Tab-separated table of C-alpha atoms in Angstrom:
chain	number	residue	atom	x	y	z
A	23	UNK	CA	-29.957	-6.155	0.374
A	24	UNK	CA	-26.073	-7.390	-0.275
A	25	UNK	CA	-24.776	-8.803	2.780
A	26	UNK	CA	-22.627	-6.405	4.812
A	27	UNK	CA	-19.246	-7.979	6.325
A	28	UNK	CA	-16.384	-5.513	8.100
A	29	UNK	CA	-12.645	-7.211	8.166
A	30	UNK	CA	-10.387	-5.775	11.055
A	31	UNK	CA	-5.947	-6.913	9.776
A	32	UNK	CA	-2.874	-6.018	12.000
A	33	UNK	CA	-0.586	-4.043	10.890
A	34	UNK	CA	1.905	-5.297	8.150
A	35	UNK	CA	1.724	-6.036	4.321
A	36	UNK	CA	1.571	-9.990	5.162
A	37	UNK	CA	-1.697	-9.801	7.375
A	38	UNK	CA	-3.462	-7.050	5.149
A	39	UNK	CA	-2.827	-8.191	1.546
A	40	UNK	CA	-4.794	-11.340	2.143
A	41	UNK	CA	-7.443	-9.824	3.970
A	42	UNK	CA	-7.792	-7.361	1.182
A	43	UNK	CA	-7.720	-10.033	-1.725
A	44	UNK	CA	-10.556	-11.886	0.508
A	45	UNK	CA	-12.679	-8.237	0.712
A	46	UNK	CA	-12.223	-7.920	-3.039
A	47	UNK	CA	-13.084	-11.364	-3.531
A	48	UNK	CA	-16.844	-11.142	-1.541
A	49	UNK	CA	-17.065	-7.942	-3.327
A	50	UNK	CA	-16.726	-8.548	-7.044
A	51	UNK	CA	-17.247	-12.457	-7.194
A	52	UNK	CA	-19.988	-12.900	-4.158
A	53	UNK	CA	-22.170	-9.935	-4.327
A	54	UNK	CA	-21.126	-8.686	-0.685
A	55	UNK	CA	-20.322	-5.131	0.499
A	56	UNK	CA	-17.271	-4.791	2.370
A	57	UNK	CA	-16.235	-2.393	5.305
A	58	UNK	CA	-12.296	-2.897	5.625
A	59	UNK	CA	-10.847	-1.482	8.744
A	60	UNK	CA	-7.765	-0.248	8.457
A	61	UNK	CA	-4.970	0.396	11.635
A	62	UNK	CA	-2.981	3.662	10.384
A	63	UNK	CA	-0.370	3.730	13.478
A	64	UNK	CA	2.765	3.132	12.121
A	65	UNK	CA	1.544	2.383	8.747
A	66	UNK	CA	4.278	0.881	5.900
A	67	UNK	CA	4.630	3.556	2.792
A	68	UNK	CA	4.006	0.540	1.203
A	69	UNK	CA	0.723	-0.092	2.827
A	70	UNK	CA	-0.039	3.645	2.455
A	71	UNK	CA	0.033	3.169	-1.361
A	72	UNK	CA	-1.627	-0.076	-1.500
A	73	UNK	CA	-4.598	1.578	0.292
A	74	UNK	CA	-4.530	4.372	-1.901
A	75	UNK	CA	-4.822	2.368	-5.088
A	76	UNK	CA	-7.671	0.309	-3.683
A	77	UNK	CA	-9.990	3.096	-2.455
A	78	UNK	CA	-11.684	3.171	-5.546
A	79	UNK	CA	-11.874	0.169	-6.814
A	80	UNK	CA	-15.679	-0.400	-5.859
A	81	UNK	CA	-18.903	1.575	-3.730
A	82	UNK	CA	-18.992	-1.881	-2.297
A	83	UNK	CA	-15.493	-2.175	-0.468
A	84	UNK	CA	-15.375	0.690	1.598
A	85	UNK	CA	-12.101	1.228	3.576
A	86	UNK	CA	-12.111	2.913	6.930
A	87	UNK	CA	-9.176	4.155	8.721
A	88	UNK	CA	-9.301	3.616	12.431
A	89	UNK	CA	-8.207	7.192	14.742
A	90	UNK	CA	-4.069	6.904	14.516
A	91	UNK	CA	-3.621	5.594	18.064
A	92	UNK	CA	-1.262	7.169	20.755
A	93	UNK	CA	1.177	4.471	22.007
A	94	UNK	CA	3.925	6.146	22.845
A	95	UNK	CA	3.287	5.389	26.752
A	96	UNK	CA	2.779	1.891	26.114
A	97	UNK	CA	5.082	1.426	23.086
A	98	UNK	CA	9.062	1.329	23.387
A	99	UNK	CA	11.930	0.921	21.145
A	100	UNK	CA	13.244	-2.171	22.366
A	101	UNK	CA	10.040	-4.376	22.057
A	102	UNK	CA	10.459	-6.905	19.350
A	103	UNK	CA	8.277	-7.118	16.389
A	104	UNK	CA	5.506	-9.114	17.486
A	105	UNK	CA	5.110	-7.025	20.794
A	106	UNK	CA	4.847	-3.631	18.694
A	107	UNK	CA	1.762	-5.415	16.470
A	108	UNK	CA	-0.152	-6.644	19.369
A	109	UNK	CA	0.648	-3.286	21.299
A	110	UNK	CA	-0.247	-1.070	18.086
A	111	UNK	CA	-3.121	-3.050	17.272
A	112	UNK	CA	-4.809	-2.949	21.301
A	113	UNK	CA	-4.650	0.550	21.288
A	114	UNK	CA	-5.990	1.100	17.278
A	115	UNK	CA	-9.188	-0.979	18.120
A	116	UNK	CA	-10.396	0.906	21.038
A	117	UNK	CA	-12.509	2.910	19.214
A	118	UNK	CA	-13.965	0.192	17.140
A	119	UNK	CA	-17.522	-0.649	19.166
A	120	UNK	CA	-19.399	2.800	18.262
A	121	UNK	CA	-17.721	2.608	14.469
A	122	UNK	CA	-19.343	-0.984	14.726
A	123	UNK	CA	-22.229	0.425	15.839
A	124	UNK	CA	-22.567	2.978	13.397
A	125	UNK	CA	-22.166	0.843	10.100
A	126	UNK	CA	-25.548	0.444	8.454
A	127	UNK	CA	-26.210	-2.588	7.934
A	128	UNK	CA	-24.950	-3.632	10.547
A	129	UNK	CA	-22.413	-6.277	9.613
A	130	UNK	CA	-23.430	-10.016	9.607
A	131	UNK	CA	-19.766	-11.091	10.407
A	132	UNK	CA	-16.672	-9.488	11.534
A	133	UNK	CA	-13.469	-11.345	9.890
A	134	UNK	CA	-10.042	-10.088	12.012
A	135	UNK	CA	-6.369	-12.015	11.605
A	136	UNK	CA	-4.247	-13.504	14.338
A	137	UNK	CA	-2.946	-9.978	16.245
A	138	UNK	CA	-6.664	-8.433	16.103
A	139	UNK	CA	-8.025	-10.593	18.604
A	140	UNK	CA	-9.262	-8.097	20.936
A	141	UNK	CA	-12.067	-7.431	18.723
A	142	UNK	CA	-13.989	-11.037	19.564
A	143	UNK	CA	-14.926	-9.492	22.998
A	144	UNK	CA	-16.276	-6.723	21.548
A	145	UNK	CA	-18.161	-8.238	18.991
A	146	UNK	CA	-19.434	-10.660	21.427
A	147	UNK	CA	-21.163	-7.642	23.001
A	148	UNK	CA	-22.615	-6.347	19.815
A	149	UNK	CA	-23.850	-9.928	18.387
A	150	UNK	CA	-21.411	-10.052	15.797
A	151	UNK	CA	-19.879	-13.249	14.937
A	152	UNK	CA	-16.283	-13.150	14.070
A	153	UNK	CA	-14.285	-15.578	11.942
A	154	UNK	CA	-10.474	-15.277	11.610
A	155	UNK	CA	-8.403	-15.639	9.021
A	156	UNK	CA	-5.352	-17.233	9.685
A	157	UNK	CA	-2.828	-15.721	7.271
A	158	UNK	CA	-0.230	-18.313	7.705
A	159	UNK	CA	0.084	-22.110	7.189
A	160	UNK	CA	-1.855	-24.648	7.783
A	161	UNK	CA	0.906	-25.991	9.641
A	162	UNK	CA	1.441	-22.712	12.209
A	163	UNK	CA	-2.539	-23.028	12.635
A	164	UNK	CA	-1.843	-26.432	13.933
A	165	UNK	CA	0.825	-25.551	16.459
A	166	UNK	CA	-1.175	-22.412	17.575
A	167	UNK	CA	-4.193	-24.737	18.705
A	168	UNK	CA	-2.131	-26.850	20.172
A	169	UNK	CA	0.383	-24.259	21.747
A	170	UNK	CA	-2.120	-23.303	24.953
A	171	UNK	CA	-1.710	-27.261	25.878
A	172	UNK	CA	1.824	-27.188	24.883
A	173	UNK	CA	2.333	-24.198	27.200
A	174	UNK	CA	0.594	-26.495	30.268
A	175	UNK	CA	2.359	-29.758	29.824
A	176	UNK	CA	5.858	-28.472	28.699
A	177	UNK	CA	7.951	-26.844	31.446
A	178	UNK	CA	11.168	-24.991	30.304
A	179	UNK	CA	11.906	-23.410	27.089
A	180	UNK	CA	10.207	-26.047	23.922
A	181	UNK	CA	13.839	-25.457	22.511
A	182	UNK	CA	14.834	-27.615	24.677
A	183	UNK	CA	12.588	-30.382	24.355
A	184	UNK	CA	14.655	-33.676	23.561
A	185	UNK	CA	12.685	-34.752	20.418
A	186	UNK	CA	10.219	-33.265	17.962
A	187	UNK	CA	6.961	-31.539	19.034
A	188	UNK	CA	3.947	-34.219	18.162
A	189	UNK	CA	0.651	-32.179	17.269
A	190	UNK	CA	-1.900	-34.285	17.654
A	191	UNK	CA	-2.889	-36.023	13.977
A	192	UNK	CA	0.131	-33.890	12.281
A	193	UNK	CA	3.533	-34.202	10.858
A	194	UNK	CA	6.399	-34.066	14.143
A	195	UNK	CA	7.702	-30.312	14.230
A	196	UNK	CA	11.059	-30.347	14.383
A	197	UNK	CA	12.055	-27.968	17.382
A	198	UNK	CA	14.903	-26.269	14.867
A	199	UNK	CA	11.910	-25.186	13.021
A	200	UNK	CA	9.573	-23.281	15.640
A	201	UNK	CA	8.968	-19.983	15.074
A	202	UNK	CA	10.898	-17.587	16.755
A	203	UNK	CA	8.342	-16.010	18.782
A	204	UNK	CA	8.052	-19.391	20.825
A	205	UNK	CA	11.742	-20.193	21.011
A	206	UNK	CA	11.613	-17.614	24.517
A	207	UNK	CA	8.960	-18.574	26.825
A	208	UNK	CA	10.130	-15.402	28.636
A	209	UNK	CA	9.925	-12.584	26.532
A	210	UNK	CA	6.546	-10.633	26.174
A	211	UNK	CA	6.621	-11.616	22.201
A	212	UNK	CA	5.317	-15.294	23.405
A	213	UNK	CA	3.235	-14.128	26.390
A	214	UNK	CA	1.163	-11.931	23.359
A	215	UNK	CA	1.272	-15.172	20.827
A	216	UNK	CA	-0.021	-17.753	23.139
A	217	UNK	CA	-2.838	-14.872	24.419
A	218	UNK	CA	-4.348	-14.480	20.823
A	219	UNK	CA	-4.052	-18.223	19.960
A	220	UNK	CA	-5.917	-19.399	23.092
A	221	UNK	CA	-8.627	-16.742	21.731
A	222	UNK	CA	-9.126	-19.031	18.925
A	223	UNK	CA	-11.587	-20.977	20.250
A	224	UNK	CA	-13.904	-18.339	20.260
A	225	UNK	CA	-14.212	-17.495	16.713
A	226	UNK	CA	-17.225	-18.688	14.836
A	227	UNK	CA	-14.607	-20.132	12.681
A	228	UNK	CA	-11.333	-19.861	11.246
A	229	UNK	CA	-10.473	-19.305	7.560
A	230	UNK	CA	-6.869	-20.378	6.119
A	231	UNK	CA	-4.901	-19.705	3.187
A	232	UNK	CA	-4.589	-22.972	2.193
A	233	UNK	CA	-6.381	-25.782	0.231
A	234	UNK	CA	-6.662	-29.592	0.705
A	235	UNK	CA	-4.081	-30.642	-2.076
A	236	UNK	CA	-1.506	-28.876	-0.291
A	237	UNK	CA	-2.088	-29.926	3.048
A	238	UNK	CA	-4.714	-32.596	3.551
A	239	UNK	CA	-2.818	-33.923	6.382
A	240	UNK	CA	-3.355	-31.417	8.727
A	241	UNK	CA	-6.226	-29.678	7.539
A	242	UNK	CA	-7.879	-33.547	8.801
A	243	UNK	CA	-6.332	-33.377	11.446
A	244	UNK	CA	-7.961	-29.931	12.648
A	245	UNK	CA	-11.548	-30.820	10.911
A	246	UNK	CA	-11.337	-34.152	12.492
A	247	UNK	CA	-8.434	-35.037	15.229
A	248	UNK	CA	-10.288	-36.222	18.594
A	249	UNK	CA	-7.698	-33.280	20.286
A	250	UNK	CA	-8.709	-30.878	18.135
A	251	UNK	CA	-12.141	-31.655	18.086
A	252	UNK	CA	-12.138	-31.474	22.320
A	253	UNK	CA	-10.729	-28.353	22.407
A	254	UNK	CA	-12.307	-27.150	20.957
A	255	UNK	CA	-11.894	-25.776	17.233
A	256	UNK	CA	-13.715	-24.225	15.743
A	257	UNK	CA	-15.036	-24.930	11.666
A	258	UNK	CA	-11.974	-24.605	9.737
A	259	UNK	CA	-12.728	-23.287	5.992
A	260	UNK	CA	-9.052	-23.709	3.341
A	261	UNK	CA	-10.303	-20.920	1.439
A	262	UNK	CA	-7.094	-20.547	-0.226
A	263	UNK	CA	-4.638	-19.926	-2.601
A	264	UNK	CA	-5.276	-16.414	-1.992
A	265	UNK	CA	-3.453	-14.045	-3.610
A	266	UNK	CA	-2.928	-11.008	-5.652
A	267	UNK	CA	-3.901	-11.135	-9.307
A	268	UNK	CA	-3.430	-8.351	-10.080
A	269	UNK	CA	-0.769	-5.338	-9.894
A	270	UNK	CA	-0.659	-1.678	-10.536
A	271	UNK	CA	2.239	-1.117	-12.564
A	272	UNK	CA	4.374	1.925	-12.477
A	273	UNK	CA	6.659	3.275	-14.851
A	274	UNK	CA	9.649	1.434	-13.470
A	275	UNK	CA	8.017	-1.859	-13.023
A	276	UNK	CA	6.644	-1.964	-17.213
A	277	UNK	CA	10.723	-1.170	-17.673
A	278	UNK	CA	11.117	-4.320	-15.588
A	279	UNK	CA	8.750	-6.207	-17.054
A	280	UNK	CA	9.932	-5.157	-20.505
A	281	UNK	CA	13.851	-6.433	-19.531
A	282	UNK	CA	12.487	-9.975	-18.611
A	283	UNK	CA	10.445	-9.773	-22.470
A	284	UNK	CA	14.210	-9.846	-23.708
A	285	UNK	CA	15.516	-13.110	-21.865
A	286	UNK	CA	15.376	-16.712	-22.476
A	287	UNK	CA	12.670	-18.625	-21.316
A	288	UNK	CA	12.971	-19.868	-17.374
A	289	UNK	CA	16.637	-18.036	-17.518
A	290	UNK	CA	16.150	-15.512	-14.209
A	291	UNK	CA	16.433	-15.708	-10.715
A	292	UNK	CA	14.005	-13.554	-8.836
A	293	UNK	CA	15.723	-12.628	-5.516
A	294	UNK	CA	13.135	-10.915	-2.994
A	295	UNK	CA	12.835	-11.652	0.657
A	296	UNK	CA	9.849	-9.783	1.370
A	297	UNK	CA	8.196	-7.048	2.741
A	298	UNK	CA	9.442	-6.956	6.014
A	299	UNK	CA	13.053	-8.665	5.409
A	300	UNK	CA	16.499	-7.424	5.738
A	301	UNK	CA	19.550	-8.731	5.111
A	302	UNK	CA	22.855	-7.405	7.579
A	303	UNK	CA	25.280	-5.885	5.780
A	304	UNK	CA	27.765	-8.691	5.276
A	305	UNK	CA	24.981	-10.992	4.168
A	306	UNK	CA	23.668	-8.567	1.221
A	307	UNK	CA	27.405	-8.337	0.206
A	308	UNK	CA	28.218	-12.132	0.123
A	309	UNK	CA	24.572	-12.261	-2.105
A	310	UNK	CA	25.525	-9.915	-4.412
A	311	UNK	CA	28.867	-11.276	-5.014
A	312	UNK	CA	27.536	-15.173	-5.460
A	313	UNK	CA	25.241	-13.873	-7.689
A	314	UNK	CA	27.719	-12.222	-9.869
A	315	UNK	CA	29.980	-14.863	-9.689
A	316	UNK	CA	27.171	-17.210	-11.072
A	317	UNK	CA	27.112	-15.479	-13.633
A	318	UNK	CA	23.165	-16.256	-13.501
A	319	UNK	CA	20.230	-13.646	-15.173
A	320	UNK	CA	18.659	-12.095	-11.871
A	321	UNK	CA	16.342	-9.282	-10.553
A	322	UNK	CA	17.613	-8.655	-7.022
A	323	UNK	CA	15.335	-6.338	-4.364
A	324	UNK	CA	17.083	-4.481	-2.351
A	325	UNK	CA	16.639	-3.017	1.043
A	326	UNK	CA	18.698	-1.283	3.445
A	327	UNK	CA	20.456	-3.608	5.173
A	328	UNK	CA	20.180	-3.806	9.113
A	329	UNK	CA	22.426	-5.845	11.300
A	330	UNK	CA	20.263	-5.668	14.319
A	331	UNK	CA	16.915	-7.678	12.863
A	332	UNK	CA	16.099	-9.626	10.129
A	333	UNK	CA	12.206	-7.877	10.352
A	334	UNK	CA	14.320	-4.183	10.522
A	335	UNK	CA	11.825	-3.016	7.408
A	336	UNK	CA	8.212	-4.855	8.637
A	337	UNK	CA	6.761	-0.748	9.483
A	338	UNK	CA	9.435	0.826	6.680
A	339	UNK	CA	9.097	-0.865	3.557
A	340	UNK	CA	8.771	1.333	0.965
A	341	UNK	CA	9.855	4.559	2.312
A	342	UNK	CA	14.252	4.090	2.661
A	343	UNK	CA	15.674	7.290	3.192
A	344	UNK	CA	18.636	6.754	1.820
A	345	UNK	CA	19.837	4.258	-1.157
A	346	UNK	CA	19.744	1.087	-0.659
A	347	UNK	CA	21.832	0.379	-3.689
A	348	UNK	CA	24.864	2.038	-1.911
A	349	UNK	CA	25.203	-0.918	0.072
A	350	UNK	CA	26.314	-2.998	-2.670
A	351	UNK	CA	29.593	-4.011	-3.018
A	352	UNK	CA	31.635	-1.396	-5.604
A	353	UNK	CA	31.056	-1.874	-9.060
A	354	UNK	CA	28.728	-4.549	-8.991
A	355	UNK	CA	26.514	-2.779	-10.909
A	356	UNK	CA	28.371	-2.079	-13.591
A	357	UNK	CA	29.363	-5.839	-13.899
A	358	UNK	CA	25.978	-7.037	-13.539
A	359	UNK	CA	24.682	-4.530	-16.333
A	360	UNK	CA	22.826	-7.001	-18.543
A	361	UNK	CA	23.220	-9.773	-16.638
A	362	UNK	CA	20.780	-8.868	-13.924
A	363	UNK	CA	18.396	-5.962	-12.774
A	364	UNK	CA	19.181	-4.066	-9.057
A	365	UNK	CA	15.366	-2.753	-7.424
A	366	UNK	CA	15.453	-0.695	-4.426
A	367	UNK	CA	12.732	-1.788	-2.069
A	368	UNK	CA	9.746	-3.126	-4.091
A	369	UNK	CA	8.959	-5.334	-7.317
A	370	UNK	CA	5.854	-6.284	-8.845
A	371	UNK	CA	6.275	-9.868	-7.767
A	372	UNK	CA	3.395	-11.058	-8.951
A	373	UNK	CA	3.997	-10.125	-12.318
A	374	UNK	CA	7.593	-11.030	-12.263
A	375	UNK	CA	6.559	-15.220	-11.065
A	376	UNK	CA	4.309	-15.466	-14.107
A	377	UNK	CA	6.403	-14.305	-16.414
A	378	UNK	CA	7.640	-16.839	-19.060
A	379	UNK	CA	11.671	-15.905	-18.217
A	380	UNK	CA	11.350	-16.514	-14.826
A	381	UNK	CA	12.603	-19.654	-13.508
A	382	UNK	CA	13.291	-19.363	-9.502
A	383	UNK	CA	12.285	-17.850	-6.958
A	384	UNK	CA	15.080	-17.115	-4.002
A	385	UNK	CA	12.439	-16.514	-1.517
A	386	UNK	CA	12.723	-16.009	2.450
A	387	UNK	CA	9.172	-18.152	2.517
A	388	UNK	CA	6.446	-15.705	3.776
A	389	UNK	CA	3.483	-17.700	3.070
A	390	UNK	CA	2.134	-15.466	0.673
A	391	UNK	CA	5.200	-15.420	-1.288
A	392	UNK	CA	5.881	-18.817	-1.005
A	393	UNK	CA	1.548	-19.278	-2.405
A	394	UNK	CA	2.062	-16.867	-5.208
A	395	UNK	CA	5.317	-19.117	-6.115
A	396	UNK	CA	3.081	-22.156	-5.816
A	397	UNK	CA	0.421	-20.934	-7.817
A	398	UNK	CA	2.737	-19.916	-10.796
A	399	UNK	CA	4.850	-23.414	-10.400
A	400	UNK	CA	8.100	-21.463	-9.616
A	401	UNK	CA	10.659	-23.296	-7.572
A	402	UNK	CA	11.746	-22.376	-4.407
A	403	UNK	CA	15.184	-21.827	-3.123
A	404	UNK	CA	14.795	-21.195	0.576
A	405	UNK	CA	16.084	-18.466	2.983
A	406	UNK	CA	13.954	-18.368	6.402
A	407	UNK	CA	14.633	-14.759	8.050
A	408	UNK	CA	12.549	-14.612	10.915
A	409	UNK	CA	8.469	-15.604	12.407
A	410	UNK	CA	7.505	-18.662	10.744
A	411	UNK	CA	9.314	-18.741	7.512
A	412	UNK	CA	11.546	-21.904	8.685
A	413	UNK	CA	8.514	-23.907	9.483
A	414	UNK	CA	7.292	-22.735	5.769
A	415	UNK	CA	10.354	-23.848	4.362
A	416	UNK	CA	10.873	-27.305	5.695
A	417	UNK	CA	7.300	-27.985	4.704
A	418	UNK	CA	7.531	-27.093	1.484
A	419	UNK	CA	10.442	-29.574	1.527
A	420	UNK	CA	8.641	-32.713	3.295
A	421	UNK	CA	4.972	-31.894	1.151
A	422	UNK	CA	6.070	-30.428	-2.114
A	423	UNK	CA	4.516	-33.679	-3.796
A	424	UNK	CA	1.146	-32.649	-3.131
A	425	UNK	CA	1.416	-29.191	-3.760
A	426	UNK	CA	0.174	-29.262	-7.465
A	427	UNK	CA	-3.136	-27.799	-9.081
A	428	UNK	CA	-4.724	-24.948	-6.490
A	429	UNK	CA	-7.955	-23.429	-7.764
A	430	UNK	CA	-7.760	-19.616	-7.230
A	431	UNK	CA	-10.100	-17.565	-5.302
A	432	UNK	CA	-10.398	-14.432	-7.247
């Protein structure tokens, strides 16, 4: 009988594309059948489609959508990001323990991400060991181990700490570069961060998108660190890169796809800042005028710009209402025509790296963007927007030397 494993992701492209390429992975490479949870409250369009395009792709990797949860008496519209996933994904998993119950086999391992941690008490009663994949850097990983004794010895805000934060058998974290969701030790986004990293230690172990050439510094340092040994961690697996490889192409992206055919070699700039990025209004202006001033081939993604958060389309994606292209400045299309390509929303980015005419990335350092730019040997120009991406940035600037020949997964 294939072994039966169920995966549990939060909410949001960045936690459940990995997750999924990791399903797909035990499914077609390891022999394993796959139940693959899926949290519907609040749901991205573009998540919507993703899921729709993958429901057939094999008997073995069966996805299951959890009851849409009600949260509108614990859910409220000025919570920031973080907050909503946590909030969103307590209420989805309530149900889980009979739908646990009722898988046959019953599954030998339960794998969840960072903002599903809820689920290790439940599994706990059921027998079910749970691993978590940790979606992000090797380097966040770090800090989140170390954050519960940070949180204990540190008093004030860490923003204010007079010199770099020292993780035990690591590289000195600049305090610039802390994620956001740490920079207020009073807001409920850190209260919910430092909950589900302290639940760490109670996974069976934890996987990480990463691999040893990358980041053999740290990755040591969690196997093997006296601190991190104490606290202590769990097995840590780099199972990564993990990525997607490969795309379902629409009609629009092949016309993409068939523009960059027609350009010298290494001669565009792709310009995407993820799935859950926004630009304000005055920054996607000032873009699209430097980039017509360089006078440099580009594909440019465009959202709807927000000027109250840089995350404004992390539950939107994929589903504008109105036309993002409006918010360009006037003309700029017509200027740009055969210079560059304007896409509202959504490219196939994958596709677009590894294409020969490519040549840079202008990336805002999600670490599955800034992976799928490693893995096709694209450079990076940096431009953090929010969570992590800062950290992600400077480290691709301090360890870009060893970040040369990954093995895929898939």
């Amino acid at each position: 009988m294939k072994p039966h494993v169920a995966f549990l992701p939060s909410p949001g492209m960045g936690h459940f594309i990995p997750l999924f390429q990791l399903a797909r992975s035990l499914v077609f490479n390891r022999g394993f059948q796959v139940s693959f949870f899926v949290i519907t409250t609040q749901a991205s369009a573009a998540q919507d489609h993703f899921i729709r395009s993958a429901a057939e792709i094999s008997p073995d990797l069966r996805i299951i959508s959890l009851p849409e949860a009600d949260v509108s008496g614990v859910m409220f519209e000025d919570m920031r990001l973080l907050t909503k996933i946590c909030v969103i994904a307590r209420e989805s998993i309530k149900p889980i323990k009979p739908m646990l119950i009722e898988l046959n086999p019953t599954p030998v391992a339960l794998i969840i991400d960072i903002f599903t941690t809820d689920a290790i008490e439940i599994c706990e009663e059921l027998s079910i060991p749970v691993y978590s994949f940790f979606t992000a850097s090797t380097s966040l990983l770090a800090l989140s181990l170390y954050m519960p004794t940070l949180d204990l010895e540190v008093e004030g805000e860490f923003v204010d700490l007079p010199a770099p934060v020292e993780i035990p058998g690591c590289k000195p974290l600049l305090i610039e570069d802390l994620l956001d969701q740490v920079k207020d030790r009073k807001n409920d986004e850190y209260k919910w961060y430092l909950l589900n990293v302290s639940r760490l230690k109670y996974a069976a172990g934890i996987l990480v998108n990463s691999w040893e050439n990358l980041d053999i510094q740290r990755i040591t340092a969690l196997k093997q660190n006296a601190f991190f040994r104490s606290i202590p961690t769990p097995p840590v697996f780099p199972i990564g890169p993990l990525i997607k490889v490969e795309e379902t192409l629409t009609a629009k992206d092949a016309e993409i796809l068939a523009w960059l055919d027609n350009q010298p070699c290494e001669s565009v700039l792709l310009v995407a800042l993820g799935s859950g990025g926004t630009l304000s209004s005055k920054q996607l202006i000032e873009l699209a005028w430097g980039l017509e001033m360089s006078k440099q081939k580009f594909i440019l993604v465009v959202r709807k710009p927000t000027d109250a958060s840089a995350s404004g389309t992390y539950f939107t994606v994929g589903s504008d209402e109105d036309d993002p292209l409006a918010y360009l400045p006037d003309g700029f299309l017509e200027r740009t025509r055969g210079d560059g390509i304007v896409v509202p929303t959504w490219v196939p980015q994958i596709s677009v790296l590894r294409h020969r005419s490519t040549g840079a990335f202008l990336s805002h350092c999600g670490w599955n963007s800034t992976l799928e730019s490693l893995v096709q040997g694209i450079p990076i120009i940096a431009w953090p927007l929010f969570a992590e991406q800062r950290m992600n940035a400077t480290m691709l600037g301090l360890d870009s030397t060893n970040a040369h020949q990954p093995q895929l997964c898939d």
